XYZ file of C-alpha atoms in Angstrom:
457
model
C 0.001 -0.008 -0.006
C 1.168 3.473 -0.844
C 2.166 5.674 2.059
C 4.076 8.429 0.733
C 4.928 9.584 -2.877
C 8.106 11.796 -3.408
C 6.071 14.476 -4.784
C 3.724 14.473 -1.287
C 6.950 14.460 0.832
C 8.442 17.316 -1.267
C 5.136 19.327 -0.572
C 5.207 18.414 3.264
C 8.580 19.362 4.007
C 9.418 21.897 1.350
C 12.194 19.981 0.119
C 13.149 18.884 -3.835
C 12.694 15.319 -5.008
C 15.632 13.815 -6.946
C 13.245 11.381 -8.336
C 9.529 9.934 -8.442
C 9.350 7.232 -5.813
C 6.658 5.709 -3.644
C 7.196 4.331 -0.309
C 5.075 1.908 1.755
C 6.702 2.735 5.233
C 8.987 5.043 7.234
C 12.122 4.472 9.550
C 14.947 6.496 10.853
C 16.604 3.242 12.200
C 18.697 1.878 9.259
C 18.441 -1.668 10.903
C 14.552 -1.502 10.859
C 14.548 -0.644 7.055
C 12.374 -2.885 4.931
C 11.428 -3.109 1.158
C 9.838 0.181 0.160
C 10.469 2.117 3.096
C 11.381 5.760 3.408
C 14.763 6.310 5.451
C 15.000 9.258 7.272
C 18.711 10.200 7.832
C 18.459 12.026 11.284
C 21.568 13.517 12.805
C 22.676 12.002 16.135
C 24.882 12.327 19.338
C 27.263 9.792 18.101
C 26.803 9.398 14.414
C 24.851 10.553 11.583
C 21.990 8.726 9.719
C 23.493 9.980 6.230
C 26.370 7.298 7.133
C 23.619 4.388 6.606
C 21.878 5.573 3.554
C 23.850 2.707 1.422
C 22.833 0.300 3.827
C 19.038 1.270 3.988
C 18.829 1.035 0.147
C 20.669 -2.294 0.306
C 17.955 -3.421 2.417
C 15.168 -2.202 -0.031
C 14.535 1.350 0.775
C 12.608 3.238 -2.033
C 13.668 6.583 -1.119
C 15.222 8.782 1.689
C 14.730 11.897 3.276
C 18.022 13.704 3.745
C 19.924 17.144 3.835
C 22.587 16.672 1.377
C 22.334 14.824 -2.075
C 22.903 11.251 -2.326
C 23.211 8.531 -4.879
C 19.799 7.213 -4.433
C 16.354 8.724 -5.031
C 15.631 11.091 -2.152
C 14.064 14.242 -0.991
C 16.212 16.981 -0.146
C 15.597 19.330 2.791
C 17.356 21.804 5.125
C 17.193 19.600 8.150
C 15.875 16.106 8.394
C 14.675 16.271 12.169
C 12.532 19.297 11.125
C 11.466 17.300 7.805
C 9.985 14.572 9.774
C 8.032 16.861 12.283
C 6.581 18.097 8.854
C 5.764 14.765 7.397
C 4.042 13.765 10.708
C 2.107 16.950 10.860
C 1.149 16.396 7.203
C -0.075 12.926 8.048
C -2.259 14.337 10.727
C -3.625 16.810 8.481
C -4.606 14.345 5.927
C -6.175 11.903 8.153
C -9.828 11.331 9.077
C -8.865 8.809 11.698
C -10.262 9.295 15.283
C -7.085 9.993 17.043
C -6.319 9.142 20.653
C -3.364 10.298 22.652
C -2.012 8.486 25.649
C 0.220 9.445 28.371
C 0.871 8.767 32.291
C 3.645 8.138 34.583
C 2.851 4.257 34.531
C 0.973 1.986 32.114
C 0.854 4.158 29.044
C 2.556 1.517 26.680
C -0.108 -1.036 28.029
C -2.851 0.963 27.500
C -1.618 1.992 23.969
C -1.205 -1.703 23.004
C -4.716 -2.515 24.917
C -6.658 0.045 23.001
C -4.984 -0.873 19.731
C -5.887 -4.419 20.177
C -9.675 -3.323 20.881
C -9.891 -0.956 17.956
C -8.380 -3.595 15.761
C -11.040 -6.061 16.744
C -13.664 -3.237 16.001
C -12.209 -2.241 12.763
C -9.866 -4.935 11.626
C -6.882 -3.436 9.874
C -8.239 -0.109 10.124
C -6.332 1.041 13.475
C -3.129 2.171 13.671
C -0.495 2.804 16.657
C 2.739 3.758 17.767
C 5.201 0.706 18.102
C 7.669 -0.008 21.021
C 7.648 3.105 23.079
C 8.053 5.326 20.269
C 6.917 8.203 22.419
C 9.375 11.189 22.165
C 10.256 14.239 19.973
C 11.334 11.595 17.333
C 9.298 8.571 17.735
C 5.981 10.510 17.746
C 6.510 12.178 14.399
C 7.806 8.853 13.212
C 4.522 7.240 14.630
C 2.318 10.001 12.647
C 4.267 9.743 9.729
C 3.548 5.540 9.360
C -0.367 6.276 9.720
C -1.825 4.980 6.663
C -4.438 7.558 5.060
C -7.126 5.336 5.224
C -6.888 4.274 9.010
C -10.047 4.897 10.995
C -8.180 4.937 14.479
C -4.880 6.288 15.414
C -3.343 5.630 18.961
C -0.322 7.453 19.948
C 1.826 7.020 23.131
C 3.333 10.370 24.328
C 6.080 10.470 26.904
C 7.975 13.286 28.777
C 10.681 13.710 31.602
C 10.745 17.536 31.689
C 7.888 20.016 31.697
C 7.071 21.372 28.270
C 7.811 18.205 26.244
C 4.208 16.961 26.148
C 2.934 20.346 24.909
C 4.669 20.002 21.690
C 4.011 16.303 21.025
C 0.266 16.868 21.670
C 0.008 19.859 19.296
C 1.554 17.580 16.725
C -0.979 14.687 17.387
C -4.058 16.816 17.793
C -5.958 13.931 19.620
C -9.957 13.790 19.749
C -9.439 11.778 22.915
C -6.506 12.362 25.620
C -5.685 10.030 28.521
C -3.859 10.328 31.418
C -3.159 6.795 32.905
C -1.981 8.004 36.471
C 0.376 10.444 37.964
C 3.317 8.863 40.232
C 6.841 9.661 41.178
C 8.447 8.728 37.741
C 11.197 11.231 36.556
C 10.810 12.902 39.916
C 14.516 13.946 39.879
C 13.341 16.603 37.300
C 10.492 18.011 39.139
C 10.178 19.681 42.560
C 7.366 17.315 43.539
C 4.405 15.306 42.235
C 2.286 18.229 41.419
C 4.888 19.198 38.910
C 4.542 15.701 37.150
C 0.869 16.267 37.331
C 1.180 19.525 35.391
C 3.325 18.149 32.604
C 1.222 15.362 32.130
C -1.980 17.651 31.912
C -0.202 19.297 29.003
C -1.614 16.530 26.632
C -4.910 18.335 26.913
C -3.347 21.518 25.318
C -3.563 19.700 21.898
C -6.803 18.497 22.199
C -8.968 19.165 19.058
C -12.255 21.523 19.804
C -14.782 19.427 21.910
C -12.480 16.750 22.277
C -12.564 14.465 25.427
C -10.097 14.309 28.523
C -9.959 10.895 30.180
C -8.453 11.039 33.776
C -7.898 8.907 36.648
C -10.584 9.379 39.438
C -8.713 7.769 42.437
C -5.497 9.407 41.668
C -4.273 12.215 44.573
C -3.983 14.705 41.539
C -7.290 13.965 40.015
C -8.669 17.554 40.969
C -5.501 19.281 39.657
C -5.864 17.138 36.291
C -9.678 18.028 36.135
C -8.904 21.655 36.336
C -6.132 21.574 33.771
C -8.623 19.373 31.214
C -11.202 22.075 31.730
C -9.419 24.798 29.729
C -9.291 22.462 26.619
C -11.911 19.703 26.739
C -15.567 19.478 25.691
C -15.796 16.687 28.115
C -14.059 14.959 31.108
C -14.405 11.410 31.951
C -12.887 10.109 35.022
C -12.216 6.115 35.391
C -11.499 4.236 38.765
C -12.645 2.435 41.649
C -14.276 5.303 43.460
C -18.018 5.654 43.693
C -17.900 9.118 41.833
C -15.840 7.685 38.927
C -17.707 7.957 35.425
C -16.414 4.550 34.537
C -15.858 2.632 37.514
C -15.377 -1.097 38.618
C -18.557 -2.675 40.134
C -16.966 -6.029 40.935
C -13.798 -8.283 40.292
C -13.137 -11.808 40.534
C -10.260 -13.603 39.777
C -10.088 -16.342 36.959
C -7.490 -19.090 36.122
C -4.405 -18.010 34.556
C -4.152 -14.990 36.610
C -6.629 -12.874 34.967
C -9.400 -10.899 36.228
C -13.330 -11.031 35.647
C -14.519 -7.596 35.742
C -18.153 -5.795 35.817
C -17.632 -2.209 35.187
C -20.332 0.826 34.858
C -19.741 2.455 31.332
C -21.648 5.555 30.475
C -23.624 3.520 28.175
C -24.501 0.636 30.996
C -22.951 -2.129 32.647
C -20.253 -4.453 31.000
C -18.941 -7.637 32.000
C -15.577 -8.688 30.576
C -12.333 -10.705 31.129
C -8.709 -9.082 31.409
C -6.268 -11.570 30.459
C -3.540 -9.878 32.132
C -3.068 -10.167 35.982
C -3.152 -7.638 38.466
C -5.186 -4.605 39.989
C -3.135 -2.124 37.660
C -4.554 -3.906 34.657
C -8.004 -3.535 35.931
C -7.113 0.236 36.474
C -5.701 0.150 32.643
C -8.730 -1.489 31.080
C -11.229 1.072 32.520
C -9.290 3.794 30.753
C -9.139 1.538 27.422
C -12.949 1.063 27.906
C -13.756 4.952 28.376
C -11.533 5.857 25.234
C -13.368 3.134 23.018
C -16.709 4.299 24.284
C -15.860 7.965 23.891
C -14.888 6.993 20.253
C -18.216 5.565 19.570
C -16.541 1.979 19.344
C -18.373 -1.173 20.308
C -17.413 -1.785 24.054
C -18.451 -5.489 24.045
C -15.869 -6.132 21.087
C -13.409 -4.211 23.043
C -14.045 -6.661 25.949
C -13.439 -9.671 24.138
C -10.135 -8.284 22.983
C -8.913 -7.517 26.317
C -9.726 -11.359 27.316
C -7.613 -12.436 24.024
C -4.499 -9.747 24.770
C -1.199 -11.555 25.357
C 1.422 -10.356 27.554
C 3.764 -7.799 26.244
C 7.475 -8.570 26.283
C 9.242 -6.768 29.119
C 5.850 -5.395 30.134
C 4.118 -8.689 31.911
C 4.958 -11.400 29.370
C 4.479 -14.789 31.020
C 7.023 -17.328 30.142
C 7.180 -20.868 30.992
C 10.874 -22.103 31.528
C 11.961 -25.707 31.465
C 13.952 -26.264 34.511
C 15.074 -29.512 36.648
C 12.546 -31.760 34.626
C 9.511 -29.450 35.173
C 8.843 -25.641 34.553
C 8.979 -22.345 36.586
C 7.009 -19.226 35.651
C 9.148 -16.021 34.572
C 6.926 -12.493 34.785
C 8.911 -10.562 32.375
C 8.605 -6.795 33.546
C 12.209 -6.276 32.403
C 11.377 -3.171 30.170
C 11.255 -0.478 33.068
C 10.655 0.181 36.956
C 9.668 2.892 39.159
C 8.183 2.791 42.648
C 4.400 2.679 41.424
C 5.252 -0.153 38.959
C 7.465 -2.272 41.515
C 4.458 -2.297 43.858
C 2.172 -3.214 41.225
C 4.105 -6.371 39.828
C 5.417 -7.453 43.152
C 1.273 -7.649 44.106
C 0.980 -9.881 41.031
C 3.679 -12.152 42.072
C 2.144 -12.356 45.344
C -1.113 -13.549 44.051
C 0.939 -16.510 41.867
C 0.074 -20.287 43.124
C 3.779 -20.983 43.224
C 5.989 -23.296 45.278
C 8.478 -20.321 45.653
C 8.275 -16.906 44.850
C 11.578 -15.013 43.654
C 12.207 -11.653 42.775
C 15.026 -10.045 40.480
C 14.634 -6.388 41.086
C 16.846 -3.741 39.457
C 17.640 -0.397 40.297
C 15.048 2.249 39.718
C 16.323 5.665 38.018
C 15.480 9.384 37.819
C 14.449 9.398 41.476
C 16.606 12.352 42.741
C 17.618 12.884 46.257
C 14.808 10.651 47.344
C 16.289 7.507 45.553
C 17.387 5.526 48.646
C 14.176 6.085 50.392
C 12.017 4.614 47.426
C 14.402 1.952 47.304
C 14.189 1.162 51.037
C 10.219 1.489 50.811
C 10.185 -1.563 48.437
C 10.694 -3.854 51.544
C 7.148 -3.969 52.547
C 5.860 -4.869 49.098
C 8.451 -7.625 48.816
C 7.547 -9.225 52.023
C 3.863 -8.763 51.527
C 4.467 -10.959 48.247
C 5.782 -13.578 49.922
C 9.412 -13.523 47.983
C 11.691 -16.197 49.558
C 14.605 -14.959 47.473
C 15.361 -11.596 46.275
C 18.192 -10.885 43.997
C 18.831 -7.086 43.824
C 20.939 -5.511 40.965
C 22.938 -2.377 41.132
C 24.242 -0.168 43.825
C 21.224 1.916 43.936
C 19.595 -1.313 45.630
C 21.861 -1.218 48.721
C 19.115 0.521 50.862
C 16.584 -2.145 49.967
C 19.241 -5.012 50.572
C 19.874 -3.327 54.238
C 15.966 -3.223 54.984
C 15.674 -6.879 54.018
C 18.677 -8.414 55.536
C 17.736 -11.294 57.645
C 14.156 -11.343 56.654
C 14.517 -13.576 53.759
C 17.244 -15.326 51.591
C 18.978 -12.007 49.891
C 21.705 -11.858 46.710
C 22.914 -8.387 46.132
C 24.827 -8.554 42.594
C 26.498 -5.918 40.627
C 24.992 -6.558 36.974
C 22.544 -8.411 35.045
C 25.151 -11.284 34.147
C 25.804 -11.888 37.934
C 21.817 -11.806 38.379
C 21.278 -14.397 35.948
C 24.101 -16.578 37.290
C 22.622 -16.417 40.623
C 19.016 -17.238 39.308
C 20.541 -20.155 37.288
C 21.855 -21.588 40.368
C 18.571 -21.546 42.279
C 15.518 -21.879 39.965
C 13.295 -24.791 40.554
C 10.441 -26.400 39.085
C 7.222 -24.741 40.382
C 8.915 -21.439 41.255
C 7.535 -18.273 39.991
C 9.843 -15.265 39.121
C 9.457 -11.498 38.945
C 12.255 -9.902 36.540
C 11.871 -6.130 36.960
C 14.118 -3.022 36.747
C 14.891 -0.009 34.877
C 15.980 -0.250 31.248
C 19.330 0.896 32.015
C 19.835 -2.184 34.281
C 19.727 -4.245 31.299
C 17.458 -7.188 33.034
C 16.182 -7.968 29.600
C 19.586 -10.118 29.489
C 18.352 -12.303 32.066
C 15.411 -12.818 30.265
C 16.919 -13.753 27.011
C 19.350 -15.965 29.092
C 16.370 -18.004 30.148
C 14.563 -18.107 26.891
C 16.064 -21.036 25.350
C 14.398 -23.079 27.917
C 10.787 -22.252 27.133
C 8.361 -25.139 27.118
């Protein structure tokens, strides 16, 4: 399917096409370029994308967006980063899709993926979303540029770690519906306190289309602050949560086999009973936000409920992997992508609910917590013990306060890096165990998951 022609790219960017070509995709990482793609040669901190133009064409690129001429079909522009922004804005301008923006301290990727699954169930092949965690100043315009002109729905994740970042992203996305999943002490190193984080998250409402919908967490401590910010830009505000005053709220929950939850919820249009395949109270929270958005978009909430029941775990964000060990299997809970105090507590609670012979936790240090980092790590001792963890493998120097808090209360190993964590886990993992692997991305605990991947059964 044609996504961009060279003439459309030249028109969007003010550039000059060297030849006629048509592209079916867009990429700025040469390793991800496939046949028919447009390669955007972005400058970087350590290298320049123009160095990889030959590689991109060797992999099948149909054209390139460049700031100096190359010996391949291209559109010549002044600055490729600015040109990518322009292509993203042009894609948004030509689209008739219902556009949904998602942000939040925790859960934004999960909500984005669940929302896409629901909308794809409602309109097969006509839903689009940002992939991976492409949620920053380059990922958002790339995700917009990839949106087919025929899409009926577009779901875009937007992230930030400083004030002012979301304002620029949301004005590019121009959502009809904007979701804040929650506000918590994430990236708090860059803010005075959580109210600053709430204000930065609320910037997503600044890009709402006229009459747009703001979806906010009712049970969050900053609900009133978020609502006040939304009132300035939104045509309507929908809250979700467990509290009696929430517009979309939980009426009843019941655990189901395999770790999921059966939920009865009150929506704007009536009650809905559905199953969430993913375990944990945080996924009940996520599902309410998703259903609020589906209903606001005029989608079929019953079909959305079916999609939530079928949704598989996300790699690094809740995937459940059966690992062959000692003639039996152990359950690996892969939460290796990232970590913060809120998500640590949520996933430890999931581990606590597993019917395992032993519960193990490989926990990596949390980043960007500022001068309260030591106390945030130390405060995880309670959730670890409440989860019934019999052995904790702590990774990284920042975990020292937690190691001291847990000393003598369970079997404890404190190691320097992911390689040592894998070696320790190798020596202790047994049939019937459930092990949670979670830490900030910089700790590299995905390597622990990868080290066990060959033993899946």
